[in-house]
Amino acid sequence: MHFDPKTRILVVAAHPDDEILGCGGTLARAIRNGACVEVMFLSEGTSARFPLGEYDSQEYRTQAATRRKEAEEALKALGINEMSFCERLGCQFDTYPILSIVKDIENKMESYSPTMLFTHNPLEVNIDHRITYEAVEAACRPVHDWVPKEIYLFEVVCSGSWTFQSRFRPNVFVDISDVWEIKMKAWQCYKGEQKPYPFPRSQMGQETLARYRGISAGLEKAEAFCLVRKII
Ligand SMILES: [Zn+2]
């Protein structure tokens, strides 16, 4: 994984916060090396906390708007200003035609021409994470020149930690030791997502995963990815 001013990264995330959890440290490194980064969120991320179908309330609208604002602040903390939001409901991607998700991703790639893409792995509990992977896989059929030549899957602590059987097998490790504080500063922008340890997304939970991935690669702290395609 190499970053320079010609690198154009697209992150396809199901929910606002997945981008920080999955690859926030790596994005900080990429930005530091002059890469261009844009994040695409496929849904709003808060509706799963409301009774099914009950989204016509001021409380829902307020929470959705807050999450969006938190995402903007978190990305700003990493130095990223380019992002887009889709209106889908969270944890319900299985109720939309997957083609609608594929087309959203295709349209973004066609207008942005990323050289590198980061997205979810399909081995997590969250249904949206799984479907996002499938939609990216379909959108990245190598038939257009705007399809990125380097595609990585990240892991989301929480959804990835709660599978019955852990099957995520990373093969790329990014040293995030010296950008850890930046990642945590970005994470703290998601005020509504902060919970105490042993919740996996607590700061200690995230640090535990970063250190665990780090010791697999002789690093203090790492983010781990699965490289699924690289065309040279
Ligand atoms: Zn998520």
mmCIF file of C-alpha atoms and ligand atoms in Angstrom:
data_model
loop_
_atom_site.group_PDB
_atom_site.id
_atom_site.type_symbol
_atom_site.label_atom_id
_atom_site.label_comp_id
_atom_site.label_asym_id
_atom_site.label_seq_id
_atom_site.Cartn_x
_atom_site.Cartn_y
_atom_site.Cartn_z
ATOM 1 C CA MET A 1 0.000 0.000 0.000
ATOM 2 C CA HIS A 2 1.647 3.199 -1.169
ATOM 3 C CA PHE A 3 0.363 6.758 -0.854
ATOM 4 C CA ASP A 4 1.459 9.818 -2.826
ATOM 5 C CA PRO A 5 -0.235 12.874 -4.397
ATOM 6 C CA LYS A 6 -1.459 10.726 -7.304
ATOM 7 C CA THR A 7 -3.324 8.349 -4.968
ATOM 8 C CA ARG A 8 -7.087 8.790 -5.046
ATOM 9 C CA ILE A 9 -8.787 6.825 -2.268
ATOM 10 C CA LEU A 10 -12.492 6.053 -2.126
ATOM 11 C CA VAL A 11 -13.884 4.637 1.125
ATOM 12 C CA VAL A 12 -17.272 2.936 0.752
ATOM 13 C CA ALA A 13 -18.742 2.689 4.258
ATOM 14 C CA ALA A 14 -22.170 1.418 5.272
ATOM 15 C CA HIS A 15 -22.528 3.822 8.213
ATOM 16 C CA PRO A 16 -20.908 7.000 9.498
ATOM 17 C CA ASP A 17 -18.188 5.773 11.916
ATOM 18 C CA ASP A 18 -17.190 2.627 9.976
ATOM 19 C CA GLU A 19 -14.588 4.677 8.088
ATOM 20 C CA ILE A 20 -12.784 5.693 11.291
ATOM 21 C CA LEU A 21 -13.057 2.278 12.924
ATOM 22 C CA GLY A 22 -11.976 0.411 9.802
ATOM 23 C CA CYS A 23 -9.279 2.599 8.301
ATOM 24 C CA GLY A 24 -9.063 5.953 10.136
ATOM 25 C CA GLY A 25 -5.357 5.571 10.920
ATOM 26 C CA THR A 26 -4.539 4.506 7.381
ATOM 27 C CA LEU A 27 -6.443 7.489 5.977
ATOM 28 C CA ALA A 28 -4.461 9.795 8.271
ATOM 29 C CA ARG A 29 -1.241 8.328 6.854
ATOM 30 C CA ALA A 30 -2.535 8.681 3.301
ATOM 31 C CA ILE A 31 -3.454 12.340 3.827
ATOM 32 C CA ARG A 32 -0.043 13.018 5.344
ATOM 33 C CA ASN A 33 1.518 11.664 2.145
ATOM 34 C CA GLY A 34 -0.593 13.927 -0.070
ATOM 35 C CA ALA A 35 -3.261 11.426 -1.137
ATOM 36 C CA CYS A 36 -6.750 12.578 -2.070
ATOM 37 C CA VAL A 37 -9.508 10.892 0.004
ATOM 38 C CA GLU A 38 -13.272 10.804 -0.418
ATOM 39 C CA VAL A 39 -15.718 8.890 1.788
ATOM 40 C CA MET A 40 -19.088 7.602 0.648
ATOM 41 C CA PHE A 41 -21.646 6.645 3.301
ATOM 42 C CA LEU A 42 -24.393 4.329 2.077
ATOM 43 C CA SER A 43 -26.819 5.040 4.942
ATOM 44 C CA GLU A 44 -27.571 7.339 7.860
ATOM 45 C CA GLY A 45 -26.650 4.922 10.663
ATOM 46 C CA THR A 46 -29.123 5.665 13.452
ATOM 47 C CA SER A 47 -32.507 4.217 12.417
ATOM 48 C CA ALA A 48 -31.732 0.757 13.826
ATOM 49 C CA ARG A 49 -32.125 2.301 17.279
ATOM 50 C CA PHE A 50 -35.785 3.107 16.624
ATOM 51 C CA PRO A 51 -38.754 0.696 16.422
ATOM 52 C CA LEU A 52 -38.992 -0.764 12.911
ATOM 53 C CA GLY A 53 -40.786 1.669 10.603
ATOM 54 C CA GLU A 54 -41.030 4.501 13.149
ATOM 55 C CA TYR A 55 -38.841 7.114 11.556
ATOM 56 C CA ASP A 56 -41.349 9.909 11.200
ATOM 57 C CA SER A 57 -40.373 11.635 14.420
ATOM 58 C CA GLN A 58 -38.435 14.718 15.366
ATOM 59 C CA GLU A 59 -36.190 12.575 17.561
ATOM 60 C CA TYR A 60 -35.188 10.404 14.598
ATOM 61 C CA ARG A 61 -34.508 13.420 12.391
ATOM 62 C CA THR A 62 -32.432 15.023 15.127
ATOM 63 C CA GLN A 63 -30.355 11.890 15.705
ATOM 64 C CA ALA A 64 -29.775 11.353 11.973
ATOM 65 C CA ALA A 65 -28.689 14.995 11.538
ATOM 66 C CA THR A 66 -26.387 14.741 14.560
ATOM 67 C CA ARG A 67 -24.704 11.604 13.210
ATOM 68 C CA ARG A 68 -24.104 13.349 9.907
ATOM 69 C CA LYS A 69 -22.568 16.355 11.622
ATOM 70 C CA GLU A 70 -20.370 14.062 13.713
ATOM 71 C CA ALA A 71 -19.170 12.363 10.515
ATOM 72 C CA GLU A 72 -18.260 15.719 8.997
ATOM 73 C CA GLU A 73 -16.286 16.656 12.119
ATOM 74 C CA ALA A 74 -14.555 13.268 12.320
ATOM 75 C CA LEU A 75 -13.413 13.442 8.705
ATOM 76 C CA LYS A 76 -12.314 17.029 9.154
ATOM 77 C CA ALA A 77 -10.127 15.841 12.057
ATOM 78 C CA LEU A 78 -8.383 13.572 9.549
ATOM 79 C CA GLY A 79 -8.127 16.368 6.979
ATOM 80 C CA ILE A 80 -10.891 15.030 4.705
ATOM 81 C CA ASN A 81 -13.500 17.398 3.302
ATOM 82 C CA GLU A 82 -14.970 15.277 0.530
ATOM 83 C CA MET A 83 -17.828 12.991 1.555
ATOM 84 C CA SER A 84 -21.299 11.982 0.410
ATOM 85 C CA PHE A 85 -24.300 10.606 2.250
ATOM 86 C CA CYS A 86 -27.077 8.314 0.993
ATOM 87 C CA GLU A 87 -30.509 8.247 2.603
ATOM 88 C CA ARG A 88 -30.870 4.486 3.161
ATOM 89 C CA LEU A 89 -32.014 3.151 6.512
ATOM 90 C CA GLY A 90 -29.358 1.373 8.550
ATOM 91 C CA CYS A 91 -29.442 -2.394 9.203
ATOM 92 C CA GLN A 92 -32.007 -2.745 6.403
ATOM 93 C CA PHE A 93 -29.837 -2.976 3.282
ATOM 94 C CA ASP A 94 -31.506 -6.321 2.596
ATOM 95 C CA THR A 95 -34.756 -4.447 1.858
ATOM 96 C CA TYR A 96 -33.284 -2.460 -1.064
ATOM 97 C CA PRO A 97 -32.518 -3.809 -4.533
ATOM 98 C CA ILE A 98 -28.780 -4.440 -4.400
ATOM 99 C CA LEU A 99 -28.640 -2.910 -7.874
ATOM 100 C CA SER A 100 -29.533 0.501 -6.372
ATOM 101 C CA ILE A 101 -26.493 0.255 -4.092
ATOM 102 C CA VAL A 102 -24.269 -0.974 -6.920
ATOM 103 C CA LYS A 103 -25.331 1.949 -9.105
ATOM 104 C CA ASP A 104 -24.645 4.511 -6.360
ATOM 105 C CA ILE A 105 -21.121 3.131 -6.031
ATOM 106 C CA GLU A 106 -20.608 2.974 -9.790
ATOM 107 C CA ASN A 107 -21.723 6.587 -10.205
ATOM 108 C CA LYS A 108 -19.330 7.721 -7.500
ATOM 109 C CA MET A 109 -16.423 5.831 -9.055
ATOM 110 C CA GLU A 110 -17.210 7.144 -12.511
ATOM 111 C CA SER A 111 -17.147 10.761 -11.309
ATOM 112 C CA TYR A 112 -14.182 10.401 -8.935
ATOM 113 C CA SER A 113 -11.915 7.806 -10.635
ATOM 114 C CA PRO A 114 -10.351 6.326 -7.488
ATOM 115 C CA THR A 115 -7.052 4.465 -7.728
ATOM 116 C CA MET A 116 -7.627 2.656 -4.430
ATOM 117 C CA LEU A 117 -10.782 1.553 -2.615
ATOM 118 C CA PHE A 118 -11.456 0.551 0.992
ATOM 119 C CA THR A 119 -14.640 -1.202 2.057
ATOM 120 C CA HIS A 120 -16.150 -3.779 4.409
ATOM 121 C CA ASN A 121 -15.345 -7.458 4.582
ATOM 122 C CA PRO A 122 -18.363 -9.797 4.308
ATOM 123 C CA LEU A 123 -17.607 -11.802 7.469
ATOM 124 C CA GLU A 124 -19.233 -9.541 10.056
ATOM 125 C CA VAL A 125 -22.532 -9.611 11.945
ATOM 126 C CA ASN A 126 -23.933 -6.402 10.484
ATOM 127 C CA ILE A 127 -26.080 -7.099 7.426
ATOM 128 C CA ASP A 128 -25.240 -3.717 5.875
ATOM 129 C CA HIS A 129 -21.517 -4.466 6.050
ATOM 130 C CA ARG A 130 -22.062 -7.751 4.230
ATOM 131 C CA ILE A 131 -24.222 -6.226 1.517
ATOM 132 C CA THR A 132 -21.852 -3.278 1.056
ATOM 133 C CA TYR A 133 -19.099 -5.785 0.269
ATOM 134 C CA GLU A 134 -21.320 -7.546 -2.281
ATOM 135 C CA ALA A 135 -22.307 -4.261 -3.919
ATOM 136 C CA VAL A 136 -18.664 -3.128 -4.159
ATOM 137 C CA GLU A 137 -17.693 -6.477 -5.639
ATOM 138 C CA ALA A 138 -20.365 -6.089 -8.317
ATOM 139 C CA ALA A 139 -19.551 -2.427 -8.972
ATOM 140 C CA CYS A 140 -15.848 -3.231 -9.378
ATOM 141 C CA ARG A 141 -16.214 -5.597 -12.301
ATOM 142 C CA PRO A 142 -13.068 -4.721 -14.249
ATOM 143 C CA VAL A 143 -14.880 -3.446 -17.312
ATOM 144 C CA HIS A 144 -14.474 0.316 -16.886
ATOM 145 C CA ASP A 145 -11.314 2.390 -16.669
ATOM 146 C CA TRP A 146 -12.683 4.139 -13.556
ATOM 147 C CA VAL A 147 -12.691 0.946 -11.498
ATOM 148 C CA PRO A 148 -9.872 1.207 -8.917
ATOM 149 C CA LYS A 149 -6.910 -1.092 -9.404
ATOM 150 C CA GLU A 150 -6.323 -1.721 -5.711
ATOM 151 C CA ILE A 151 -9.113 -2.883 -3.380
ATOM 152 C CA TYR A 152 -8.853 -3.563 0.340
ATOM 153 C CA LEU A 153 -11.335 -4.863 2.925
ATOM 154 C CA PHE A 154 -11.210 -3.470 6.444
ATOM 155 C CA GLU A 155 -12.622 -4.813 9.696
ATOM 156 C CA VAL A 156 -15.004 -3.012 12.030
ATOM 157 C CA VAL A 157 -14.412 -3.734 15.678
ATOM 158 C CA CYS A 158 -17.838 -4.591 17.158
ATOM 159 C CA SER A 159 -19.589 -6.138 14.173
ATOM 160 C CA GLY A 160 -16.397 -8.025 13.402
ATOM 161 C CA SER A 161 -15.807 -8.972 17.032
ATOM 162 C CA TRP A 162 -19.206 -10.557 17.562
ATOM 163 C CA THR A 163 -19.252 -13.216 14.851
ATOM 164 C CA PHE A 164 -19.759 -16.802 16.031
ATOM 165 C CA GLN A 165 -16.661 -17.765 14.077
ATOM 166 C CA SER A 166 -13.978 -15.264 13.185
ATOM 167 C CA ARG A 167 -12.946 -15.861 9.568
ATOM 168 C CA PHE A 168 -11.406 -12.499 8.604
ATOM 169 C CA ARG A 169 -7.859 -13.240 7.445
ATOM 170 C CA PRO A 170 -5.932 -9.992 6.953
ATOM 171 C CA ASN A 171 -2.835 -9.982 4.765
ATOM 172 C CA VAL A 172 -1.898 -6.279 4.823
ATOM 173 C CA PHE A 173 -0.948 -4.443 8.009
ATOM 174 C CA VAL A 174 -0.587 -0.672 8.196
ATOM 175 C CA ASP A 175 1.496 0.826 10.996
ATOM 176 C CA ILE A 176 -0.732 3.392 12.703
ATOM 177 C CA SER A 177 1.383 3.840 15.846
ATOM 178 C CA ASP A 178 2.246 7.449 15.137
ATOM 179 C CA VAL A 179 -1.211 8.461 13.906
ATOM 180 C CA TRP A 180 -3.095 6.743 16.714
ATOM 181 C CA GLU A 181 -3.868 10.027 18.469
ATOM 182 C CA ILE A 182 -5.310 11.442 15.234
ATOM 183 C CA LYS A 183 -7.530 8.382 14.831
ATOM 184 C CA MET A 184 -8.782 8.708 18.414
ATOM 185 C CA LYS A 185 -9.381 12.434 17.993
ATOM 186 C CA ALA A 186 -11.507 11.668 14.944
ATOM 187 C CA TRP A 187 -13.311 8.876 16.777
ATOM 188 C CA GLN A 188 -14.198 11.192 19.663
ATOM 189 C CA CYS A 189 -16.199 13.331 17.222
ATOM 190 C CA TYR A 190 -18.773 10.516 17.178
ATOM 191 C CA LYS A 191 -20.045 11.547 20.585
ATOM 192 C CA GLY A 192 -23.175 9.386 20.361
ATOM 193 C CA GLU A 193 -21.098 6.242 19.793
ATOM 194 C CA GLN A 194 -18.904 6.443 22.885
ATOM 195 C CA LYS A 195 -19.397 3.576 25.339
ATOM 196 C CA PRO A 196 -17.147 2.211 28.110
ATOM 197 C CA TYR A 197 -14.925 -0.878 27.878
ATOM 198 C CA PRO A 198 -15.494 -3.810 27.329
ATOM 199 C CA PHE A 199 -17.700 -2.509 24.523
ATOM 200 C CA PRO A 200 -15.570 -3.255 21.419
ATOM 201 C CA ARG A 201 -15.872 0.281 20.030
ATOM 202 C CA SER A 202 -14.683 1.860 23.276
ATOM 203 C CA GLN A 203 -11.265 3.449 22.955
ATOM 204 C CA MET A 204 -9.757 0.578 24.948
ATOM 205 C CA GLY A 205 -11.555 -1.911 22.734
ATOM 206 C CA GLN A 206 -10.141 -0.264 19.617
ATOM 207 C CA GLU A 207 -6.677 -0.071 21.126
ATOM 208 C CA THR A 208 -6.853 -3.770 22.016
ATOM 209 C CA LEU A 209 -7.576 -4.664 18.375
ATOM 210 C CA ALA A 210 -4.889 -2.280 17.086
ATOM 211 C CA ARG A 211 -2.305 -3.860 19.389
ATOM 212 C CA TYR A 212 -3.465 -7.381 18.537
ATOM 213 C CA ARG A 213 -3.119 -6.675 14.807
ATOM 214 C CA GLY A 214 0.158 -4.948 15.543
ATOM 215 C CA ILE A 215 1.728 -7.977 17.224
ATOM 216 C CA SER A 216 0.907 -10.050 14.132
ATOM 217 C CA ALA A 217 3.208 -7.780 12.153
ATOM 218 C CA GLY A 218 5.883 -6.643 14.599
ATOM 219 C CA LEU A 219 4.235 -3.254 15.058
ATOM 220 C CA GLU A 220 3.038 -1.372 18.100
ATOM 221 C CA LYS A 221 -0.406 -0.666 16.606
ATOM 222 C CA ALA A 222 -1.817 -1.621 13.219
ATOM 223 C CA GLU A 223 -4.919 -1.588 11.074
ATOM 224 C CA ALA A 224 -5.371 -4.856 9.225
ATOM 225 C CA PHE A 225 -6.791 -5.339 5.725
ATOM 226 C CA CYS A 226 -7.439 -8.032 3.231
ATOM 227 C CA LEU A 227 -6.159 -7.149 -0.230
ATOM 228 C CA VAL A 228 -8.722 -8.636 -2.607
ATOM 229 C CA ARG A 229 -7.475 -7.269 -5.927
ATOM 230 C CA LYS A 230 -4.468 -5.396 -7.237
ATOM 231 C CA ILE A 231 -3.939 -4.870 -10.947
ATOM 232 C CA ILE A 232 -0.450 -3.849 -12.042
HETATM 233 ZN ZN ZN B 1 -21.369 -0.113 10.353
#
